[in-house]
PDB file of N, CA and C in Angstrom:
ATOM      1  N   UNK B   6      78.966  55.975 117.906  1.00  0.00           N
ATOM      2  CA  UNK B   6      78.419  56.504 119.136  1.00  0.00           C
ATOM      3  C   UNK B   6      78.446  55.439 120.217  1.00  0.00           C
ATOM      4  N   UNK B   7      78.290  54.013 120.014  1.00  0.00           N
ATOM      5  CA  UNK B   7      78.130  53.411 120.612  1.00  0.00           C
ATOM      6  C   UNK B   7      79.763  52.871 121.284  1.00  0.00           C
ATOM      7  N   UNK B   8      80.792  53.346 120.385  1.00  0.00           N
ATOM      8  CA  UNK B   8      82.331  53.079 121.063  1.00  0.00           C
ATOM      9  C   UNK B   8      82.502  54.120 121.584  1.00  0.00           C
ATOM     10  N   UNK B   9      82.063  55.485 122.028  1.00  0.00           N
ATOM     11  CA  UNK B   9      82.459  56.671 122.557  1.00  0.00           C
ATOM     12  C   UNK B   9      82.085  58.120 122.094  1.00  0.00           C
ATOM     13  N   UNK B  10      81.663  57.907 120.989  1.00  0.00           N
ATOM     14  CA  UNK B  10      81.630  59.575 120.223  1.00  0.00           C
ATOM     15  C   UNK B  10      80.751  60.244 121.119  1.00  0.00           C
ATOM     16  N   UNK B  11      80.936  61.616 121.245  1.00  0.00           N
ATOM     17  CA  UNK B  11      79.848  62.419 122.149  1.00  0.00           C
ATOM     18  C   UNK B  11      78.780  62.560 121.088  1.00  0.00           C
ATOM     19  N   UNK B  12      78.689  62.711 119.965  1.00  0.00           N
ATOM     20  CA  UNK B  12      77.667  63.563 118.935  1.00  0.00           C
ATOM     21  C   UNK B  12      77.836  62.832 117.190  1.00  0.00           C
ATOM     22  N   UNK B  13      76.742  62.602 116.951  1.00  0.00           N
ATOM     23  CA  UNK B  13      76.717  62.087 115.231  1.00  0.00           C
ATOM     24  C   UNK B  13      76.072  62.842 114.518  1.00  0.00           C
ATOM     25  N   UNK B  14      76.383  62.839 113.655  1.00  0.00           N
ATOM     26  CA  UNK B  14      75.120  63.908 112.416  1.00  0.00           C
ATOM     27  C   UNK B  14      75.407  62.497 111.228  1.00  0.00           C
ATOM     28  N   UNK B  15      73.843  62.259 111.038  1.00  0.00           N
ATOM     29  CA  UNK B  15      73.491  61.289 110.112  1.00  0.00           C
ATOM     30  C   UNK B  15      72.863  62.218 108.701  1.00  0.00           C
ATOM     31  N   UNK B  16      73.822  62.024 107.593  1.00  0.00           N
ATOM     32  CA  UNK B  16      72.985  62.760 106.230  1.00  0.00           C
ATOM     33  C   UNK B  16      72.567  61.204 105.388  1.00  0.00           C
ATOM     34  N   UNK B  17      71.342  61.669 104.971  1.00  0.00           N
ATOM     35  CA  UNK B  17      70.998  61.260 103.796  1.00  0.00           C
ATOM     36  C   UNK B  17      69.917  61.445 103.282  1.00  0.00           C
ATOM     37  N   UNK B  18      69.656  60.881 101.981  1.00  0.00           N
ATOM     38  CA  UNK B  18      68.548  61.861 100.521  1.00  0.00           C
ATOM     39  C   UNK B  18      67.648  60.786 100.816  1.00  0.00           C
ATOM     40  N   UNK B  19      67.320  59.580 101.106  1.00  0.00           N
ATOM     41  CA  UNK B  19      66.536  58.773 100.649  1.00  0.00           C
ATOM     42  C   UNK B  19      65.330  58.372 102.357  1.00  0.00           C
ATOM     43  N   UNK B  20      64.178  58.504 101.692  1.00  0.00           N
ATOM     44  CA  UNK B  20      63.132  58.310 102.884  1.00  0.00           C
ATOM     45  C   UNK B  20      63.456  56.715 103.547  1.00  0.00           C
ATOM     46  N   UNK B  21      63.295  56.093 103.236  1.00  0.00           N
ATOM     47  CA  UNK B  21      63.875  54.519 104.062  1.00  0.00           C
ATOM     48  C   UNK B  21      64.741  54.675 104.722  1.00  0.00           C
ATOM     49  N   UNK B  22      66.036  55.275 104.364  1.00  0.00           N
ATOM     50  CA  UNK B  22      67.603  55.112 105.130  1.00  0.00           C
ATOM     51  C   UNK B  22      66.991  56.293 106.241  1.00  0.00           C
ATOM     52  N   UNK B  23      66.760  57.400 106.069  1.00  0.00           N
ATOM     53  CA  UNK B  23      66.390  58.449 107.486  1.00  0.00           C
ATOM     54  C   UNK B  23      65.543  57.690 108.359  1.00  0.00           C
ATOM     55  N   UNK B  24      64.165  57.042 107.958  1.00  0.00           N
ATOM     56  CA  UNK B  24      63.400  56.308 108.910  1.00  0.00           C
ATOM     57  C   UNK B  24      63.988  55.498 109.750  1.00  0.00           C
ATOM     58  N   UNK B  25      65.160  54.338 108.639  1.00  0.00           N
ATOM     59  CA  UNK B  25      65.726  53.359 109.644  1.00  0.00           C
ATOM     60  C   UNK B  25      66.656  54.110 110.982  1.00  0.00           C
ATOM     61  N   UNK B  26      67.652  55.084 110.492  1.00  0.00           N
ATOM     62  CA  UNK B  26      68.758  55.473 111.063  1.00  0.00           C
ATOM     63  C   UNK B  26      67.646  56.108 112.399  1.00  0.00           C
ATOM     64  N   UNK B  27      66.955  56.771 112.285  1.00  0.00           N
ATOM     65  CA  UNK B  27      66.069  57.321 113.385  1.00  0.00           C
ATOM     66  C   UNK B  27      65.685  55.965 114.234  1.00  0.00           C
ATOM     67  N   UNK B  28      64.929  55.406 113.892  1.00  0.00           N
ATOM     68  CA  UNK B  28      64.454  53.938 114.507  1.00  0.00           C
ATOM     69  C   UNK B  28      65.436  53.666 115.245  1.00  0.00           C
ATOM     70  N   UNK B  29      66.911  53.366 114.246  1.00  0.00           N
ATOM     71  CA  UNK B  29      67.753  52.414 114.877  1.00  0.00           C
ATOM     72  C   UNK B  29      68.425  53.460 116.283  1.00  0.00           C
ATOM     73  N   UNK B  30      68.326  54.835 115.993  1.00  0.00           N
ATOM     74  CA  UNK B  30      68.735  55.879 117.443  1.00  0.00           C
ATOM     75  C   UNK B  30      67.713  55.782 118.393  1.00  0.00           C
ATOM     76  N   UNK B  31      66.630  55.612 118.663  1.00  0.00           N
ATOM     77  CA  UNK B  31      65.692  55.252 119.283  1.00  0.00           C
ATOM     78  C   UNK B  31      65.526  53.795 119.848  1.00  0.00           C
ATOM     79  N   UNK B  32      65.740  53.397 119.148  1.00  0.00           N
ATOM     80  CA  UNK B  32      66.233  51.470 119.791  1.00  0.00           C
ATOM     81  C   UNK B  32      67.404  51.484 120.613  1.00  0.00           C
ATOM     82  N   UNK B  33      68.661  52.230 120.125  1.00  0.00           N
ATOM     83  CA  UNK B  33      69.677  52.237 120.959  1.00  0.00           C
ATOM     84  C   UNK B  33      69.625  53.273 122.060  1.00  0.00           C
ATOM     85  N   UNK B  34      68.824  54.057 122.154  1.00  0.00           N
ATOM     86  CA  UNK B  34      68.361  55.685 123.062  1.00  0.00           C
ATOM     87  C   UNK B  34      69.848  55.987 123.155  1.00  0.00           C
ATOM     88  N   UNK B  35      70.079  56.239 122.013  1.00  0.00           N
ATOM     89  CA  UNK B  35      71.009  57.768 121.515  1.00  0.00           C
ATOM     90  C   UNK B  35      71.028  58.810 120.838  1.00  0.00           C
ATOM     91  N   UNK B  36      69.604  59.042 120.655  1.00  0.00           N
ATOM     92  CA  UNK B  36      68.761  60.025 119.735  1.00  0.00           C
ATOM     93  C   UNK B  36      68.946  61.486 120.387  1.00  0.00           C
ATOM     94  N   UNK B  37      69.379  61.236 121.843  1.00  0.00           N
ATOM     95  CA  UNK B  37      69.973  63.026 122.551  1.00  0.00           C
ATOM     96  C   UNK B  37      71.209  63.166 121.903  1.00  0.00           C
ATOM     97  N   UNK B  38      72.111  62.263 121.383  1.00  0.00           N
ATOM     98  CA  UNK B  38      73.576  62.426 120.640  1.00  0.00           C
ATOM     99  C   UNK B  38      73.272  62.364 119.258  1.00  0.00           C
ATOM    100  N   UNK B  39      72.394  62.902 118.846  1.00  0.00           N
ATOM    101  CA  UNK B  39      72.799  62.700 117.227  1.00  0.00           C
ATOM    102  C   UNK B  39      72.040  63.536 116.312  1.00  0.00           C
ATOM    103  N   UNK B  40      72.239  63.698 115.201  1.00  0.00           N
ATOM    104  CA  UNK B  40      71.820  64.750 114.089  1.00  0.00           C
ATOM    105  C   UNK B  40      71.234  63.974 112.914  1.00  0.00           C
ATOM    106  N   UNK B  41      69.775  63.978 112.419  1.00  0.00           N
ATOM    107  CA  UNK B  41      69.538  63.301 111.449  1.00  0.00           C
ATOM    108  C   UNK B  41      69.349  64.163 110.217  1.00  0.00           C
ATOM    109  N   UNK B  42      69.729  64.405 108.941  1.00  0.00           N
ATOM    110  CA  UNK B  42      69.302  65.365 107.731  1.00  0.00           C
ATOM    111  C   UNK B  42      69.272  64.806 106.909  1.00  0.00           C
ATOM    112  N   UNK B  43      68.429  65.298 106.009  1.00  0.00           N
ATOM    113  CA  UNK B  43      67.970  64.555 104.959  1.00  0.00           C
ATOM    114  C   UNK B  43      68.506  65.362 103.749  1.00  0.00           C
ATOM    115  N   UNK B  44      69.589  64.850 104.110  1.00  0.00           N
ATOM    116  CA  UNK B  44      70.691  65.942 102.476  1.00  0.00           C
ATOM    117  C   UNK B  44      71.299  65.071 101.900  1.00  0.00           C
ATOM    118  N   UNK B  45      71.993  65.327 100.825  1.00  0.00           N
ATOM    119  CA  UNK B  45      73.153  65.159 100.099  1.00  0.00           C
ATOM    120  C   UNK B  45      74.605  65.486 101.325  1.00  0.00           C
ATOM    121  N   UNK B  46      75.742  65.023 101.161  1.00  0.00           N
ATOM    122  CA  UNK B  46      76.654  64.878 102.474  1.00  0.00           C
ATOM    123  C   UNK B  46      77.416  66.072 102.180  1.00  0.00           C
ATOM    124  N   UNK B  47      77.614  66.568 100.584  1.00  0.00           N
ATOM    125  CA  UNK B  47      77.738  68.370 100.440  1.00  0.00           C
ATOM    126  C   UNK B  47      77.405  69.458 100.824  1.00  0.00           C
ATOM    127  N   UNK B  48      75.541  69.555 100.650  1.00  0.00           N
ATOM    128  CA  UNK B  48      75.094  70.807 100.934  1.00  0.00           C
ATOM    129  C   UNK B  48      75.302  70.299 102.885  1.00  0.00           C
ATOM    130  N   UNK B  49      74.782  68.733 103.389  1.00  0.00           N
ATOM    131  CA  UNK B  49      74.686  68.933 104.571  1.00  0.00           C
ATOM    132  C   UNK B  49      75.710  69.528 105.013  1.00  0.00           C
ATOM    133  N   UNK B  50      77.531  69.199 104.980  1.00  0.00           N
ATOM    134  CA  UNK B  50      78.249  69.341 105.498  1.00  0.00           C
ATOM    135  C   UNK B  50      78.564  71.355 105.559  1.00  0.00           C
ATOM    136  N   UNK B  51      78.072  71.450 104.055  1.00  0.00           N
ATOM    137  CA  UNK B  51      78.235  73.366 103.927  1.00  0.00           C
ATOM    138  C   UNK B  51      77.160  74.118 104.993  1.00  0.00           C
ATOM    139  N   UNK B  52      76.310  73.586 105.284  1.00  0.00           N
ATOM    140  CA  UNK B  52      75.544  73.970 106.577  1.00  0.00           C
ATOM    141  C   UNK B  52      75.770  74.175 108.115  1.00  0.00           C
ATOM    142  N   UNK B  53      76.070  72.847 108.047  1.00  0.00           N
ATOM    143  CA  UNK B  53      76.875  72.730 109.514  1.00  0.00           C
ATOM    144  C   UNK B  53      78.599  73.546 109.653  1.00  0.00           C
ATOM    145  N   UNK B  54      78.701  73.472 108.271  1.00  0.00           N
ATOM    146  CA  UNK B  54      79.834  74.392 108.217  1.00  0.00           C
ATOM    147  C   UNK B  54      79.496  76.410 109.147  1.00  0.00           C
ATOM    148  N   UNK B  55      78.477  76.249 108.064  1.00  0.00           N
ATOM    149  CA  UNK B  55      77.992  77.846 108.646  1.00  0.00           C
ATOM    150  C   UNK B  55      77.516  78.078 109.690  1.00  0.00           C
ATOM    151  N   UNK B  56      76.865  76.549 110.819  1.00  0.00           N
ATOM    152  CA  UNK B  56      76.904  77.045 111.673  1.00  0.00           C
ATOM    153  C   UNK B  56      78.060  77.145 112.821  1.00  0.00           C
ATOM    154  N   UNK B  57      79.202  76.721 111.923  1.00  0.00           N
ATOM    155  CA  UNK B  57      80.722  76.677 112.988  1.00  0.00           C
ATOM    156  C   UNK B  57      80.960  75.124 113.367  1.00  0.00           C
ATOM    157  N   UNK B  58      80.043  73.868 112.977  1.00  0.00           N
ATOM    158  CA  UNK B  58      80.097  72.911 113.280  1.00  0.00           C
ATOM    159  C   UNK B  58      81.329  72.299 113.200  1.00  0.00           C
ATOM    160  N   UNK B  59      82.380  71.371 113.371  1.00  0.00           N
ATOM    161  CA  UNK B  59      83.446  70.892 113.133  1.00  0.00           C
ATOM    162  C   UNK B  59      83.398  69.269 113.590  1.00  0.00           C
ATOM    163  N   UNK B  60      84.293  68.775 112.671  1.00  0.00           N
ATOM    164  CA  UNK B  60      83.654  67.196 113.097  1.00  0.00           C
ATOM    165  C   UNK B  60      86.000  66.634 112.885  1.00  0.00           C
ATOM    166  N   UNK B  61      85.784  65.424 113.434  1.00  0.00           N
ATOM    167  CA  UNK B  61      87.059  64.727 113.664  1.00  0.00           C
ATOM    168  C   UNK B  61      87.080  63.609 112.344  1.00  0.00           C
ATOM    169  N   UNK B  62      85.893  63.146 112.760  1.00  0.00           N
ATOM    170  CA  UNK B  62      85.888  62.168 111.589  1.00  0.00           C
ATOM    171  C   UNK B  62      84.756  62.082 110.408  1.00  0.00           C
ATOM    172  N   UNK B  63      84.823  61.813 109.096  1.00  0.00           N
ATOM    173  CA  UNK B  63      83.155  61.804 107.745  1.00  0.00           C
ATOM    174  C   UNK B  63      83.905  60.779 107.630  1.00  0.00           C
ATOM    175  N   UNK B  64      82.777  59.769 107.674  1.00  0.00           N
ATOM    176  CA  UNK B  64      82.307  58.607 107.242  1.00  0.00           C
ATOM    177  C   UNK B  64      81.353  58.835 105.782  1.00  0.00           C
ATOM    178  N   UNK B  65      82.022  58.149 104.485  1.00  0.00           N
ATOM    179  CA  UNK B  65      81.050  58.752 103.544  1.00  0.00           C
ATOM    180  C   UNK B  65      80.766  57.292 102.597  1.00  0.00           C
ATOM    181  N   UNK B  66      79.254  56.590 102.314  1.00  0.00           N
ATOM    182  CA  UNK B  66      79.197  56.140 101.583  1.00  0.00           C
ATOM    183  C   UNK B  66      79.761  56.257  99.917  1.00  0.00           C
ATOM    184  N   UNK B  67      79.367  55.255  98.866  1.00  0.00           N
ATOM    185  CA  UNK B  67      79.112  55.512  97.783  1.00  0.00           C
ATOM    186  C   UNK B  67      78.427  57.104  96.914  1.00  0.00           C
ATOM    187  N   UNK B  68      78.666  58.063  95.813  1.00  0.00           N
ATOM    188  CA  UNK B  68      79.738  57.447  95.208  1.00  0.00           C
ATOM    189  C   UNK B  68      80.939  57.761  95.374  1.00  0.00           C
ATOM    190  N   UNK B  69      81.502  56.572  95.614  1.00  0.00           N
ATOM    191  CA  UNK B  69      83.242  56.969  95.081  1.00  0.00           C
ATOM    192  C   UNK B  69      83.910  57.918  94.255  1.00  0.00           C
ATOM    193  N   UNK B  70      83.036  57.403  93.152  1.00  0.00           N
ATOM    194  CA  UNK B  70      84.148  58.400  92.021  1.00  0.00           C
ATOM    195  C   UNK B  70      84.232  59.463  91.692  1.00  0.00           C
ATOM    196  N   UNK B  71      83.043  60.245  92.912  1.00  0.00           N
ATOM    197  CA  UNK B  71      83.064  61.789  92.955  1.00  0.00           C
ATOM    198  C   UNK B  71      84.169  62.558  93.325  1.00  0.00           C
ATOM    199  N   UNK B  72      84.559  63.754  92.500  1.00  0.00           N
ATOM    200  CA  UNK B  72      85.770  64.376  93.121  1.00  0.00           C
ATOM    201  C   UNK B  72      85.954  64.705  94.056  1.00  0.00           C
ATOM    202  N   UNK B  73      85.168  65.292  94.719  1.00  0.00           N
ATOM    203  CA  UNK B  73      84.393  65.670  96.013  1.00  0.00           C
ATOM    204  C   UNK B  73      85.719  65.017  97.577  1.00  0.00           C
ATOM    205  N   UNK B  74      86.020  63.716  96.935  1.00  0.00           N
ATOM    206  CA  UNK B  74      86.714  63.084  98.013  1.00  0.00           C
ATOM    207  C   UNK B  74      87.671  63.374  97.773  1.00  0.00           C
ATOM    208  N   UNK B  75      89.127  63.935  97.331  1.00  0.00           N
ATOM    209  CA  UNK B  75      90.233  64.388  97.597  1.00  0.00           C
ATOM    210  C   UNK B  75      90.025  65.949  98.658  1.00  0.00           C
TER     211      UNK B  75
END
């Protein structure tokens, strides 16, 4: 967001990582550009799917060795 993106959607399961990622959108005041959920990056992405959402680029942590990524 900070090189150009109009819009982010931030997923993740764990209470620490949502607190920080919020904090850290609020420190940078880009919290009008961005999406925080507290999912798994599956069900989040099948959501935003249904609501017609479409994205250019997923950025996806660990794990790797899920099939999930082909």
């Amino acid at each position: 967001m900070s090189r150009g993106a109009e819009h982010a959607v931030f997923m993740d399961m764990g209470d620490e990582p949502i607190r920080c990622i919020k904090e850290n959108l609020r420190n940078t005041k880009l919290e009008s550009q961005a999406e925080v959920m507290k999912t798994d990056v599956i069900s989040g992405l099948r959501q935003l799917n249904q609501k017609g959402e479409q994205f250019d680029i997923v950025f996806m942590d660990p794990p790797y060795a899920e099939v999930f990524l082909e």
